CSV table of C-alpha atoms in Angstrom, one decimal:
chain,number,residue,atom,x,y,z
A,1,UNK,CA,-35.5,5.1,12.1
A,2,UNK,CA,-36.7,8.4,10.9
A,3,UNK,CA,-33.3,9.3,9.4
A,4,UNK,CA,-32.9,6.1,8.0
A,5,UNK,CA,-36.3,6.1,6.1
A,6,UNK,CA,-35.3,9.9,4.8
A,7,UNK,CA,-31.9,7.9,3.6
A,8,UNK,CA,-34.1,5.6,1.6
A,9,UNK,CA,-33.6,2.7,3.9
A,10,UNK,CA,-35.7,0.1,2.4
A,11,UNK,CA,-35.1,-3.5,4.2
A,12,UNK,CA,-36.2,-5.5,1.4
A,13,UNK,CA,-34.0,-3.7,-1.2
A,14,UNK,CA,-31.0,-4.1,1.4
A,15,UNK,CA,-31.6,-7.9,1.5
A,16,UNK,CA,-31.6,-7.8,-2.3
A,17,UNK,CA,-28.1,-5.8,-2.5
A,18,UNK,CA,-26.6,-8.3,-0.1
A,19,UNK,CA,-27.8,-11.0,-2.0
A,20,UNK,CA,-26.7,-9.8,-5.2
A,21,UNK,CA,-23.5,-8.8,-4.0
A,22,UNK,CA,-22.5,-12.4,-2.3
A,23,UNK,CA,-24.1,-14.0,-5.7
A,24,UNK,CA,-21.2,-11.6,-7.6
A,25,UNK,CA,-19.0,-12.7,-4.5
A,26,UNK,CA,-19.4,-16.1,-5.6
A,27,UNK,CA,-19.2,-16.2,-9.4
A,28,UNK,CA,-16.4,-13.8,-9.4
A,29,UNK,CA,-14.3,-15.8,-6.4
A,30,UNK,CA,-15.4,-19.2,-8.4
A,31,UNK,CA,-15.0,-17.8,-12.2
A,32,UNK,CA,-12.1,-15.0,-12.1
A,33,UNK,CA,-9.8,-15.1,-9.2
A,34,UNK,CA,-9.3,-18.7,-9.1
A,35,UNK,CA,-8.5,-19.5,-12.8
A,36,UNK,CA,-6.3,-16.4,-13.0
A,37,UNK,CA,-4.3,-16.7,-9.9
A,38,UNK,CA,-3.6,-20.9,-11.1
A,39,UNK,CA,-2.4,-19.5,-14.4
A,40,UNK,CA,-0.3,-17.3,-12.7
A,41,UNK,CA,0.4,-20.1,-10.3
A,42,UNK,CA,0.7,-22.3,-13.4
A,43,UNK,CA,3.1,-19.7,-15.0
A,44,UNK,CA,5.0,-19.3,-11.9
A,45,UNK,CA,6.1,-22.8,-11.8
A,46,UNK,CA,6.7,-23.0,-15.6
A,47,UNK,CA,9.2,-20.5,-15.4
A,48,UNK,CA,10.6,-21.8,-12.1
A,49,UNK,CA,10.9,-25.1,-13.8
A,50,UNK,CA,12.7,-23.9,-16.7
A,51,UNK,CA,15.4,-21.6,-14.3
A,52,UNK,CA,16.1,-24.6,-12.8
A,53,UNK,CA,16.1,-27.0,-15.5
A,54,UNK,CA,18.6,-24.4,-17.7
A,55,UNK,CA,20.4,-24.0,-14.2
A,56,UNK,CA,21.0,-27.6,-14.0
A,57,UNK,CA,21.9,-27.7,-17.6
A,58,UNK,CA,24.8,-25.3,-17.2
A,59,UNK,CA,26.1,-27.1,-14.5
A,60,UNK,CA,26.1,-30.2,-16.7
A,61,UNK,CA,27.7,-28.8,-19.4
A,62,UNK,CA,30.0,-27.2,-17.2
A,63,UNK,CA,30.8,-30.9,-15.7
A,64,UNK,CA,30.9,-32.2,-19.2
A,65,UNK,CA,33.3,-30.2,-20.7
A,66,UNK,CA,35.3,-30.4,-17.3
A,67,UNK,CA,35.3,-34.1,-17.9
A,68,UNK,CA,35.8,-33.9,-21.6
A,69,UNK,CA,39.1,-31.7,-20.8
A,70,UNK,CA,40.0,-34.4,-18.3
A,71,UNK,CA,39.7,-37.6,-20.6
A,72,UNK,CA,41.3,-35.6,-23.3
A,73,UNK,CA,44.6,-34.6,-21.1
A,74,UNK,CA,44.2,-38.7,-19.8
A,75,UNK,CA,44.2,-39.9,-23.4
A,76,UNK,CA,47.2,-37.6,-24.6
A,77,UNK,CA,49.1,-39.0,-21.4
A,78,UNK,CA,48.0,-42.9,-22.3
A,79,UNK,CA,49.2,-41.6,-26.1
A,80,UNK,CA,52.6,-40.2,-24.9
A,81,UNK,CA,53.0,-43.4,-22.4
A,82,UNK,CA,51.9,-45.8,-25.5
A,83,UNK,CA,54.4,-43.9,-27.9
A,84,UNK,CA,57.2,-44.2,-25.2
A,85,UNK,CA,56.4,-48.1,-24.7
A,86,UNK,CA,56.8,-48.7,-28.1
A,87,UNK,CA,59.9,-47.2,-28.8
A,88,UNK,CA,61.0,-48.7,-25.9
A,89,UNK,CA,60.0,-52.1,-27.0
A,90,UNK,CA,60.9,-50.8,-30.4
A,91,UNK,CA,64.4,-50.7,-28.8
A,92,UNK,CA,64.2,-53.7,-27.3
A,93,UNK,CA,63.3,-55.6,-30.1
A,94,UNK,CA,66.2,-54.2,-32.3
A,95,UNK,CA,68.8,-54.9,-29.3
A,96,UNK,CA,67.2,-58.5,-29.4
A,97,UNK,CA,67.4,-59.0,-32.9
A,98,UNK,CA,71.0,-57.8,-33.2
A,99,UNK,CA,72.0,-60.0,-30.4
A,100,UNK,CA,70.2,-62.9,-31.9
A,101,UNK,CA,71.7,-62.5,-35.3
A,102,UNK,CA,75.2,-61.7,-33.5
A,103,UNK,CA,74.7,-65.3,-32.0
A,104,UNK,CA,73.6,-66.7,-34.8
A,105,UNK,CA,76.5,-65.3,-37.1
A,106,UNK,CA,79.2,-66.5,-34.2
A,107,UNK,CA,77.6,-69.6,-34.3
A,108,UNK,CA,77.5,-70.2,-37.8
A,109,UNK,CA,81.3,-69.1,-37.8
A,110,UNK,CA,81.9,-71.7,-35.3
A,111,UNK,CA,80.1,-74.4,-37.4
A,112,UNK,CA,81.8,-73.2,-40.7
A,113,UNK,CA,85.2,-73.3,-38.8
A,114,UNK,CA,84.8,-77.1,-37.4
A,115,UNK,CA,83.3,-78.2,-41.0
A,116,UNK,CA,86.4,-76.5,-43.0
A,117,UNK,CA,88.5,-78.2,-40.0
A,118,UNK,CA,86.8,-81.6,-40.8
A,119,UNK,CA,86.9,-81.4,-43.9
A,120,UNK,CA,90.7,-80.6,-43.6
A,121,UNK,CA,91.2,-83.4,-42.0
A,122,UNK,CA,89.7,-85.5,-43.8
A,123,UNK,CA,91.4,-84.5,-47.1
A,124,UNK,CA,94.7,-84.8,-44.9
A,125,UNK,CA,93.7,-88.2,-44.8
A,126,UNK,CA,92.5,-88.9,-48.0
A,127,UNK,CA,95.8,-87.5,-49.4
A,128,UNK,CA,97.7,-89.6,-47.0
A,129,UNK,CA,95.7,-92.4,-47.8
A,130,UNK,CA,96.3,-91.7,-51.3
A,131,UNK,CA,100.3,-90.9,-50.8
A,132,UNK,CA,100.4,-94.1,-48.8
A,133,UNK,CA,99.1,-95.9,-52.0
A,134,UNK,CA,101.0,-94.1,-54.4
A,135,UNK,CA,104.0,-94.6,-52.1
A,136,UNK,CA,103.3,-98.4,-51.8
A,137,UNK,CA,103.1,-98.3,-55.4
A,138,UNK,CA,106.2,-96.6,-56.2
A,139,UNK,CA,107.9,-98.9,-54.2
A,140,UNK,CA,106.5,-102.1,-55.2
A,141,UNK,CA,107.1,-101.1,-58.7
A,142,UNK,CA,111.2,-100.4,-57.7
A,143,UNK,CA,111.4,-103.6,-55.3
A,144,UNK,CA,109.7,-105.6,-57.5
A,145,UNK,CA,112.9,-106.8,-59.2
A,146,UNK,CA,115.5,-105.8,-56.6
A,147,UNK,CA,114.1,-107.9,-53.2
A,148,UNK,CA,111.9,-111.2,-53.0
A,149,UNK,CA,108.6,-111.2,-52.7
A,150,UNK,CA,108.5,-111.8,-49.3
A,151,UNK,CA,111.0,-109.1,-48.2
A,152,UNK,CA,109.2,-106.6,-50.7
A,153,UNK,CA,106.5,-106.6,-48.4
A,154,UNK,CA,108.1,-106.3,-45.3
A,155,UNK,CA,110.2,-103.4,-46.8
A,156,UNK,CA,106.6,-101.5,-48.0
A,157,UNK,CA,105.0,-102.3,-45.0
A,158,UNK,CA,108.0,-100.8,-43.1
A,159,UNK,CA,107.9,-98.0,-45.2
A,160,UNK,CA,104.3,-97.4,-45.1
A,161,UNK,CA,104.4,-97.7,-41.5
A,162,UNK,CA,107.3,-94.5,-41.6
A,163,UNK,CA,105.4,-92.5,-43.8
A,164,UNK,CA,102.2,-93.1,-41.5
A,165,UNK,CA,103.9,-91.4,-38.5
B,1,UNK,CA,-34.0,17.9,-7.2
B,2,UNK,CA,-32.4,14.6,-6.3
B,3,UNK,CA,-34.1,12.6,-3.5
B,4,UNK,CA,-31.4,10.5,-1.2
B,5,UNK,CA,-33.8,8.3,-1.8
B,6,UNK,CA,-33.4,6.1,-5.0
B,7,UNK,CA,-36.6,6.1,-7.0
B,8,UNK,CA,-39.1,3.0,-7.8
B,9,UNK,CA,-39.5,2.4,-11.4
B,10,UNK,CA,-41.7,-0.6,-11.0
B,11,UNK,CA,-43.4,-1.8,-8.2
B,12,UNK,CA,-43.4,-5.6,-7.7
B,13,UNK,CA,-45.5,-6.5,-4.6
B,14,UNK,CA,-43.7,-5.4,-1.7
B,15,UNK,CA,-40.3,-5.2,-3.6
B,16,UNK,CA,-40.0,-1.7,-5.3
B,17,UNK,CA,-37.4,-2.4,-8.6
B,18,UNK,CA,-35.5,0.9,-8.1
B,19,UNK,CA,-33.7,2.8,-10.8
B,20,UNK,CA,-30.2,2.1,-8.8
B,21,UNK,CA,-31.2,-1.6,-8.8
B,22,UNK,CA,-31.1,-1.5,-12.5
B,23,UNK,CA,-27.7,0.0,-12.2
B,24,UNK,CA,-26.8,-2.9,-9.7
B,25,UNK,CA,-27.8,-5.4,-12.4
B,26,UNK,CA,-25.9,-3.3,-15.1
B,27,UNK,CA,-22.6,-3.6,-12.9
B,28,UNK,CA,-23.7,-7.0,-12.5
B,29,UNK,CA,-23.8,-7.8,-16.1
B,30,UNK,CA,-20.3,-5.9,-16.7
B,31,UNK,CA,-18.5,-8.3,-14.3
B,32,UNK,CA,-20.3,-11.4,-15.3
B,33,UNK,CA,-19.6,-10.1,-18.9
B,34,UNK,CA,-15.9,-10.1,-18.2
B,35,UNK,CA,-15.6,-13.4,-16.8
B,36,UNK,CA,-17.5,-15.1,-19.7
B,37,UNK,CA,-14.9,-13.2,-22.1
B,38,UNK,CA,-12.1,-13.9,-20.0
B,39,UNK,CA,-12.9,-17.7,-19.5
B,40,UNK,CA,-13.8,-18.2,-23.1
B,41,UNK,CA,-10.2,-16.8,-24.0
B,42,UNK,CA,-7.9,-18.3,-21.0
B,43,UNK,CA,-4.8,-19.7,-22.3
B,44,UNK,CA,-1.5,-20.3,-21.0
B,45,UNK,CA,0.1,-17.1,-23.7
B,46,UNK,CA,-2.3,-14.4,-22.4
B,47,UNK,CA,-4.3,-11.9,-24.6
B,48,UNK,CA,-4.8,-8.4,-24.2
B,49,UNK,CA,-7.8,-9.0,-21.7
B,50,UNK,CA,-5.9,-11.5,-19.8
B,51,UNK,CA,-3.4,-9.7,-19.3
B,52,UNK,CA,-5.0,-6.8,-18.0
B,53,UNK,CA,-6.7,-9.3,-15.4
B,54,UNK,CA,-3.5,-11.3,-14.6
B,55,UNK,CA,-1.9,-7.4,-13.8
B,56,UNK,CA,-5.1,-6.1,-11.8
B,57,UNK,CA,-5.5,-10.0,-9.9
B,58,UNK,CA,-1.6,-10.3,-9.1
B,59,UNK,CA,-1.2,-6.7,-7.8
B,60,UNK,CA,-4.2,-7.1,-6.0
B,61,UNK,CA,-3.2,-10.3,-4.6
B,62,UNK,CA,0.2,-8.9,-4.0
B,63,UNK,CA,-1.0,-6.1,-1.6
B,64,UNK,CA,-3.5,-8.2,0.9
B,65,UNK,CA,-0.7,-10.4,1.0
B,66,UNK,CA,1.6,-7.5,2.1
B,67,UNK,CA,-1.2,-6.5,4.6
B,68,UNK,CA,-2.7,-9.9,5.9
B,69,UNK,CA,-0.1,-12.2,5.0
B,70,UNK,CA,-1.0,-16.2,5.3
B,71,UNK,CA,-4.4,-15.2,5.4
B,72,UNK,CA,-4.2,-13.3,1.7
B,73,UNK,CA,-6.5,-16.4,0.5
B,74,UNK,CA,-9.2,-15.8,1.9
B,75,UNK,CA,-9.1,-11.6,2.3
B,76,UNK,CA,-8.4,-11.4,-1.6
B,77,UNK,CA,-11.6,-12.5,-2.9
B,78,UNK,CA,-13.5,-9.5,-0.4
B,79,UNK,CA,-10.9,-7.1,-1.4
B,80,UNK,CA,-10.9,-7.4,-5.1
B,81,UNK,CA,-15.0,-7.9,-5.4
B,82,UNK,CA,-15.7,-5.1,-3.4
B,83,UNK,CA,-13.5,-2.8,-5.6
B,84,UNK,CA,-14.7,-3.9,-8.3
B,85,UNK,CA,-18.4,-4.4,-7.9
B,86,UNK,CA,-18.2,-0.2,-6.3
B,87,UNK,CA,-15.6,0.9,-8.8
B,88,UNK,CA,-18.1,-0.2,-11.7
B,89,UNK,CA,-21.5,1.3,-9.6
B,90,UNK,CA,-19.3,4.7,-9.4
B,91,UNK,CA,-18.1,4.8,-13.0
B,92,UNK,CA,-21.4,4.0,-14.4
B,93,UNK,CA,-22.9,6.5,-12.7
B,94,UNK,CA,-21.1,9.0,-14.8
B,95,UNK,CA,-22.1,7.6,-17.8
B,96,UNK,CA,-24.8,9.7,-20.4
B,97,UNK,CA,-28.3,9.3,-19.5
B,98,UNK,CA,-27.7,8.3,-15.6
B,99,UNK,CA,-29.9,10.8,-13.5
B,100,UNK,CA,-31.1,12.6,-16.4
B,101,UNK,CA,-33.0,10.7,-18.9
B,102,UNK,CA,-36.4,9.7,-17.1
B,103,UNK,CA,-40.2,10.4,-16.6
B,104,UNK,CA,-41.8,12.8,-14.5
B,105,UNK,CA,-44.3,12.1,-12.0
B,106,UNK,CA,-46.7,13.9,-9.8
B,107,UNK,CA,-49.3,16.0,-10.7
B,108,UNK,CA,-48.9,19.2,-9.4
B,109,UNK,CA,-45.4,19.4,-9.0
B,110,UNK,CA,-43.7,17.3,-11.6
B,111,UNK,CA,-40.6,16.0,-10.8
B,112,UNK,CA,-38.1,14.1,-12.8
B,113,UNK,CA,-37.7,9.8,-11.9
B,114,UNK,CA,-34.4,9.6,-13.6
B,115,UNK,CA,-34.4,5.5,-15.1
B,116,UNK,CA,-30.5,5.1,-13.9
B,117,UNK,CA,-28.5,6.0,-10.9
B,118,UNK,CA,-25.7,5.1,-9.7
B,119,UNK,CA,-26.1,2.5,-7.7
B,120,UNK,CA,-23.5,3.6,-5.1
B,121,UNK,CA,-25.7,6.8,-4.5
B,122,UNK,CA,-28.6,4.8,-3.1
B,123,UNK,CA,-27.7,4.3,0.5
B,124,UNK,CA,-29.5,0.8,0.7
B,125,UNK,CA,-26.4,-0.5,-1.7
B,126,UNK,CA,-23.4,1.0,0.6
B,127,UNK,CA,-25.0,-0.2,3.8
B,128,UNK,CA,-25.1,-3.8,2.2
B,129,UNK,CA,-22.3,-3.6,1.5
B,130,UNK,CA,-20.9,-2.5,4.7
B,131,UNK,CA,-22.9,-5.4,6.6
B,132,UNK,CA,-21.5,-7.8,4.2
B,133,UNK,CA,-17.9,-6.6,4.8
B,134,UNK,CA,-18.6,-6.6,8.6
B,135,UNK,CA,-19.8,-9.8,9.1
B,136,UNK,CA,-17.5,-11.3,6.6
B,137,UNK,CA,-14.4,-9.9,8.9
B,138,UNK,CA,-16.0,-11.5,11.6
B,139,UNK,CA,-16.9,-15.0,10.6
B,140,UNK,CA,-13.5,-14.9,9.2
B,141,UNK,CA,-11.7,-13.5,12.6
B,142,UNK,CA,-13.9,-16.9,14.2
B,143,UNK,CA,-12.8,-19.3,11.9
B,144,UNK,CA,-9.0,-17.9,11.5
B,145,UNK,CA,-8.0,-17.2,15.4
B,146,UNK,CA,-11.6,-19.2,17.4
B,147,UNK,CA,-14.0,-18.5,19.1
B,148,UNK,CA,-12.1,-17.8,22.6
B,149,UNK,CA,-9.8,-15.4,21.4
B,150,UNK,CA,-12.5,-13.5,19.1
B,151,UNK,CA,-14.3,-12.8,22.1
B,152,UNK,CA,-11.3,-12.3,24.6
B,153,UNK,CA,-10.9,-9.4,22.2
B,154,UNK,CA,-13.8,-7.7,23.4
B,155,UNK,CA,-14.7,-9.1,27.0
B,156,UNK,CA,-12.3,-9.7,29.8
B,157,UNK,CA,-12.3,-9.5,33.5
B,158,UNK,CA,-9.3,-7.1,33.4
B,159,UNK,CA,-11.2,-3.6,33.9
B,160,UNK,CA,-9.1,-1.8,31.5
B,161,UNK,CA,-8.9,-4.8,28.7
B,162,UNK,CA,-12.9,-4.7,29.5
B,163,UNK,CA,-13.3,-1.1,29.1
B,164,UNK,CA,-11.0,-1.1,25.6
B,165,UNK,CA,-13.2,-4.4,24.7
B,166,UNK,CA,-16.5,-1.9,25.1
B,167,UNK,CA,-15.4,0.7,22.8
B,168,UNK,CA,-13.8,-2.0,20.4
B,169,UNK,CA,-17.7,-3.2,20.4
B,170,UNK,CA,-18.6,0.3,19.4
B,171,UNK,CA,-16.2,0.7,16.8
B,172,UNK,CA,-17.6,-2.3,15.2
B,173,UNK,CA,-20.9,-0.6,14.6
B,174,UNK,CA,-19.1,2.8,13.5
B,175,UNK,CA,-17.0,0.9,11.1
B,176,UNK,CA,-20.4,0.1,9.3
B,177,UNK,CA,-21.8,3.5,9.6
B,178,UNK,CA,-18.6,5.2,8.5
B,179,UNK,CA,-18.1,3.0,5.4
B,180,UNK,CA,-21.6,3.2,4.2
B,181,UNK,CA,-22.2,6.6,5.0
B,182,UNK,CA,-18.6,7.8,3.4
B,183,UNK,CA,-19.3,5.7,0.4
B,184,UNK,CA,-23.0,7.2,0.0
B,185,UNK,CA,-22.2,10.7,0.9
B,186,UNK,CA,-19.0,11.0,-1.8
B,187,UNK,CA,-21.2,9.4,-4.6
B,188,UNK,CA,-24.7,11.1,-3.8
B,189,UNK,CA,-22.8,14.5,-3.6
B,190,UNK,CA,-20.7,14.2,-6.7
B,191,UNK,CA,-24.2,13.3,-8.5
B,192,UNK,CA,-25.5,16.8,-7.1
B,193,UNK,CA,-22.5,18.5,-8.0
B,194,UNK,CA,-22.6,17.2,-11.4
B,195,UNK,CA,-26.7,17.7,-11.5
B,196,UNK,CA,-26.2,21.9,-10.6
B,197,UNK,CA,-23.2,22.3,-12.6
B,198,UNK,CA,-24.6,20.4,-15.5
B,199,UNK,CA,-28.2,22.3,-15.1
B,200,UNK,CA,-25.9,26.0,-15.6
B,201,UNK,CA,-23.3,25.2,-18.4
B,202,UNK,CA,-24.3,22.1,-20.6
B,203,UNK,CA,-20.9,22.0,-22.2
B,204,UNK,CA,-17.8,21.8,-21.3
B,205,UNK,CA,-17.8,23.8,-17.7
B,206,UNK,CA,-18.6,20.1,-15.9
B,207,UNK,CA,-15.9,18.0,-17.9
B,208,UNK,CA,-13.7,19.0,-14.7
B,209,UNK,CA,-16.1,17.7,-12.4
B,210,UNK,CA,-16.5,14.6,-14.7
B,211,UNK,CA,-13.2,14.1,-14.2
B,212,UNK,CA,-13.0,14.7,-10.7
B,213,UNK,CA,-15.7,12.3,-9.8
B,214,UNK,CA,-13.7,9.7,-12.0
B,215,UNK,CA,-11.3,9.8,-9.2
B,216,UNK,CA,-13.4,10.6,-6.6
B,217,UNK,CA,-15.2,7.0,-7.6
B,218,UNK,CA,-11.8,5.4,-8.2
B,219,UNK,CA,-10.4,6.5,-4.8
B,220,UNK,CA,-13.5,5.7,-2.9
B,221,UNK,CA,-14.0,2.3,-4.2
B,222,UNK,CA,-10.0,2.0,-3.0
B,223,UNK,CA,-11.1,3.2,0.0
B,224,UNK,CA,-13.8,1.2,1.2
B,225,UNK,CA,-12.3,-2.0,0.1
B,226,UNK,CA,-8.7,-1.5,1.7
B,227,UNK,CA,-10.3,-0.5,4.7
B,228,UNK,CA,-12.5,-3.7,4.7
B,229,UNK,CA,-8.9,-5.5,3.6
B,230,UNK,CA,-7.5,-3.8,6.7
B,231,UNK,CA,-10.3,-4.8,9.2
B,232,UNK,CA,-9.9,-8.4,8.1
B,233,UNK,CA,-6.5,-8.6,8.3
B,234,UNK,CA,-6.1,-7.2,11.7
B,235,UNK,CA,-9.4,-8.9,13.2
B,236,UNK,CA,-8.0,-12.4,11.7
B,237,UNK,CA,-5.0,-12.0,13.0
B,238,UNK,CA,-4.3,-13.4,17.1
B,239,UNK,CA,-3.6,-11.0,19.9
B,240,UNK,CA,0.2,-12.3,20.9
B,241,UNK,CA,1.1,-11.8,17.1
B,242,UNK,CA,-0.8,-8.3,17.1
B,243,UNK,CA,1.8,-7.7,20.4
B,244,UNK,CA,4.8,-9.2,18.5
B,245,UNK,CA,4.4,-7.2,15.4
B,246,UNK,CA,3.8,-3.6,17.5
B,247,UNK,CA,6.9,-4.8,19.9
B,248,UNK,CA,9.2,-5.3,16.5
B,249,UNK,CA,8.3,-2.1,14.9
């Protein structure tokens, strides 16, 4: 105890120093370490979140670019197909039109032929009728003085029958 | 001649307001000033002071984590506070006016009573710090590993373990003695050296000794705080985990 006294040991001062240190410990813990550590944690979280978001964005961008490529190639394929289809359709349409035209022309030709033949027949008929009338007139005029009226009629009818045959 | 005991400046009843206690209050003021200044400008984008404190806190926390692992959160405040308090107490003693400016006491042989004296050159301060360190270590040990394991460290039915336990108990006492006397001895001796050299050569010659004391102040603060951290880490680790660590090494 004497040694401690020589070193200036004072129980009251010792207690005061202990209390003083505990107060300082509390103040530093509550108002220095906690805010600083919280700030560091917050910053670490922010950086982690930022890095995670950047990584996600990078992956999304890569995915989007890949999808864009896919969509573009699909669109190109579809465009090619559409052009091919359009070409085929055009060719088919042209063929159809050609065939229709050909059929219509043939039909028109047949109709025209029929009409011509019908008209020819009618003309021939009319010509025959006109020739019969003319022959009757010629015969009537020429036989008028040579045969009686009854014979005249028989002769003319016979002649006309022969002509008509 | 500088006395071992801190000199009282004012007597308030049974409480002697000593020159080392005044330095303790100065250290408190510096630390509280630091806290206030930091909290005033605490922002997401740190200023110079915040940057410095963040760097210090992060470094010390990482160091604690590397030694104490998951107990770092509990140990870190003690580690850092011991370091800051002792460092400032050691370094303030090197300021001009400390141990040199004072008043004379005594009628026949007048002795100089300095108004200011480094807090850690007072045995009451270093013993107080060592006691806080020891008590906090044991409380932390009980709360972390439980009373059964804590007592199992010192008491056992196995005679060999009981013998080791008794040695451990003695070492707990010597820890307090060594922590307090190491710090007190180093800082007090430093003051003595500076006072002696300063009384012989007033200019230039004391400078290397001052530089040495700056280093000694830093080293002693580190030694005290790191030993406390190590004791806390060891006593907060269960026996079987310690055995595992040893076997993996």
